[in-house]
Amino acid sequence: MTWRAKMYQRFATLIAARRQAPSNDGLSRMIASTVDGERLDTAALCDELNHTLVGGAGGVSGDRLGDTAGV
């Protein structure tokens, strides 16, 4: 399975979990918007992940994620 397929599989799992227990945080809204057909903004996603996981104190870079994904 490619990296991209694994990423989509993980998002599908997150989306299913979020729909079972919806919340109002930015990450939930961002995931929900990708389901509705909007293009995922990797830089914004990384900012949200950093804020959610480590309080925004550095971490994942949108540019590095895009480079890794081959986008």
Coordinates of N, CA and C in Angstrom, one line a residue:
M1 N 0.9 -1.2 0.0 CA 0.0 0.0 0.0 C 0.9 1.2 0.0
T2 N 0.6 2.2 -0.9 CA 1.4 3.4 -0.9 C 1.2 4.3 0.3
W3 N 2.1 5.3 0.4 CA 2.0 6.2 1.5 C 0.6 7.0 1.4
R4 N 0.3 7.4 0.2 CA -0.9 8.2 0.0 C -2.2 7.3 0.4
A5 N -2.2 6.0 0.0 CA -3.3 5.2 0.3 C -3.4 5.0 1.8
K6 N -2.3 4.8 2.5 CA -2.3 4.7 3.9 C -2.9 6.0 4.6
M7 N -2.5 7.1 4.0 CA -3.0 8.4 4.6 C -4.5 8.5 4.4
Y8 N -5.0 8.2 3.2 CA -6.4 8.2 3.0 C -7.2 7.2 3.9
Q9 N -6.6 6.1 4.1 CA -7.2 5.1 5.0 C -7.3 5.6 6.4
R10 N -6.2 6.3 6.9 CA -6.2 6.9 8.2 C -7.3 8.0 8.4
F11 N -7.4 8.8 7.3 CA -8.4 9.9 7.3 C -9.8 9.3 7.4
A12 N -10.0 8.2 6.6 CA -11.3 7.6 6.6 C -11.7 7.1 8.0
T13 N -10.7 6.5 8.7 CA -10.9 6.1 10.1 C -11.2 7.2 11.0
L14 N -10.4 8.3 10.9 CA -10.7 9.5 11.7 C -12.1 10.1 11.4
I15 N -12.4 10.1 10.1 CA -13.7 10.7 9.8 C -14.9 9.9 10.4
A16 N -14.7 8.6 10.3 CA -15.8 7.7 10.9 C -15.9 7.9 12.4
A17 N -14.7 8.0 13.0 CA -14.8 8.3 14.5 C -15.3 9.6 14.8
R18 N -15.0 10.6 14.1 CA -15.5 12.0 14.3 C -17.0 12.1 14.1
R19 N -17.5 11.3 13.1 CA -19.0 11.3 12.9 C -19.7 10.6 14.0
Q20 N -19.1 9.7 14.7 CA -19.7 9.0 15.8 C -19.8 10.0 17.0
A21 N -18.8 10.8 17.2 CA -18.7 11.7 18.3 C -18.3 13.1 17.8
P22 N -19.2 13.9 17.2 CA -18.8 15.2 16.6 C -18.4 16.2 17.7
S23 N -17.5 17.1 17.3 CA -17.0 18.1 18.1 C -16.9 19.4 17.3
N24 N -16.5 20.5 17.9 CA -16.4 21.8 17.2 C -15.0 22.2 17.0
D25 N -14.0 21.3 17.2 CA -12.6 21.8 17.0 C -12.3 21.9 15.6
G26 N -11.2 22.7 15.3 CA -10.8 23.0 13.9 C -10.4 21.7 13.1
L27 N -9.8 20.8 13.7 CA -9.4 19.5 13.0 C -10.7 18.8 12.5
S28 N -11.7 18.7 13.4 CA -12.9 18.1 13.0 C -13.6 18.8 11.8
R29 N -13.6 20.1 11.8 CA -14.2 20.9 10.7 C -13.4 20.7 9.4
M30 N -12.0 20.6 9.6 CA -11.2 20.5 8.4 C -11.4 19.1 7.8
I31 N -11.5 18.1 8.6 CA -11.7 16.7 8.1 C -13.1 16.6 7.4
A32 N -14.1 17.2 8.1 CA -15.4 17.2 7.5 C -15.4 17.9 6.1
S33 N -14.7 19.0 6.0 CA -14.7 19.7 4.7 C -14.1 18.9 3.6
T34 N -13.1 18.0 3.9 CA -12.5 17.2 2.9 C -13.5 16.2 2.4
V35 N -14.4 15.7 3.3 CA -15.4 14.7 2.9 C -16.4 15.4 1.9
D36 N -16.6 16.7 2.1 CA -17.6 17.4 1.3 C -17.0 17.8 -0.1
G37 N -15.8 17.3 -0.4 CA -15.2 17.5 -1.7 C -14.2 18.7 -1.8
E38 N -14.0 19.4 -0.8 CA -13.0 20.5 -0.8 C -11.6 19.9 -0.8
R39 N -10.7 20.6 -1.4 CA -9.3 20.2 -1.5 C -8.6 20.4 -0.1
L40 N -7.9 19.4 0.4 CA -7.2 19.5 1.7 C -6.0 20.4 1.6
D41 N -6.0 21.4 2.4 CA -4.8 22.3 2.5 C -3.8 21.7 3.5
T42 N -2.7 21.2 3.0 CA -1.8 20.5 3.9 C -1.2 21.4 4.9
A43 N -0.9 22.6 4.5 CA -0.3 23.6 5.5 C -1.2 23.9 6.6
A44 N -2.5 24.1 6.3 CA -3.5 24.3 7.3 C -3.7 23.1 8.2
L45 N -3.7 21.9 7.6 CA -3.9 20.7 8.3 C -2.7 20.5 9.3
C46 N -1.5 20.8 8.9 CA -0.4 20.7 9.8 C -0.4 21.6 10.9
D47 N -0.9 22.9 10.6 CA -1.1 23.9 11.7 C -2.1 23.4 12.7
E48 N -3.2 22.8 12.3 CA -4.2 22.3 13.1 C -3.7 21.1 13.9
L49 N -3.0 20.2 13.3 CA -2.4 19.0 14.0 C -1.4 19.5 15.1
N50 N -0.6 20.5 14.7 CA 0.4 21.0 15.7 C -0.4 21.6 16.9
H51 N -1.4 22.3 16.6 CA -2.2 23.0 17.7 C -2.9 21.9 18.6
T52 N -3.4 20.9 17.9 CA -4.2 19.8 18.6 C -3.2 18.9 19.4
L53 N -2.1 18.5 18.8 CA -1.2 17.5 19.4 C -0.2 18.1 20.4
V54 N 0.4 19.3 20.0 CA 1.5 19.8 20.8 C 1.3 21.3 21.1
G55 N 0.1 21.8 21.0 CA -0.2 23.1 21.4 C 0.5 24.2 20.5
G56 N 0.8 23.8 19.2 CA 1.3 24.7 18.2 C 2.8 25.0 18.4
A57 N 3.5 24.3 19.2 CA 4.9 24.5 19.5 C 5.8 23.8 18.5
G58 N 5.7 24.2 17.2 CA 6.6 23.6 16.2 C 6.0 22.2 15.7
G59 N 6.8 21.4 15.1 CA 6.4 20.1 14.7 C 6.3 19.9 13.2
V60 N 5.2 19.4 12.7 CA 5.1 19.1 11.3 C 5.0 20.3 10.4
S61 N 5.6 20.3 9.3 CA 5.6 21.4 8.3 C 4.7 21.0 7.1
G62 N 3.9 21.9 6.7 CA 3.1 21.7 5.5 C 3.9 21.4 4.3
D63 N 5.0 22.2 4.1 CA 5.9 22.0 3.0 C 6.5 20.7 3.0
R64 N 7.0 20.2 4.1 CA 7.6 18.9 4.2 C 6.6 17.8 4.0
L65 N 5.4 18.0 4.4 CA 4.3 17.0 4.2 C 4.0 16.9 2.7
G66 N 3.9 18.1 2.0 CA 3.7 18.1 0.6 C 4.8 17.4 -0.2
D67 N 6.1 17.7 0.2 CA 7.2 17.1 -0.4 C 7.2 15.6 -0.3
T68 N 6.8 15.1 0.9 CA 6.8 13.7 1.2 C 5.7 13.0 0.4
A69 N 4.6 13.7 0.2 CA 3.5 13.1 -0.5 C 3.7 13.2 -2.0
G70 N 4.7 13.9 -2.4 CA 4.9 14.0 -3.9 C 4.0 15.0 -4.5
V71 N 3.4 15.9 -3.8 CA 2.4 16.8 -4.3 C 3.1 18.0 -4.9

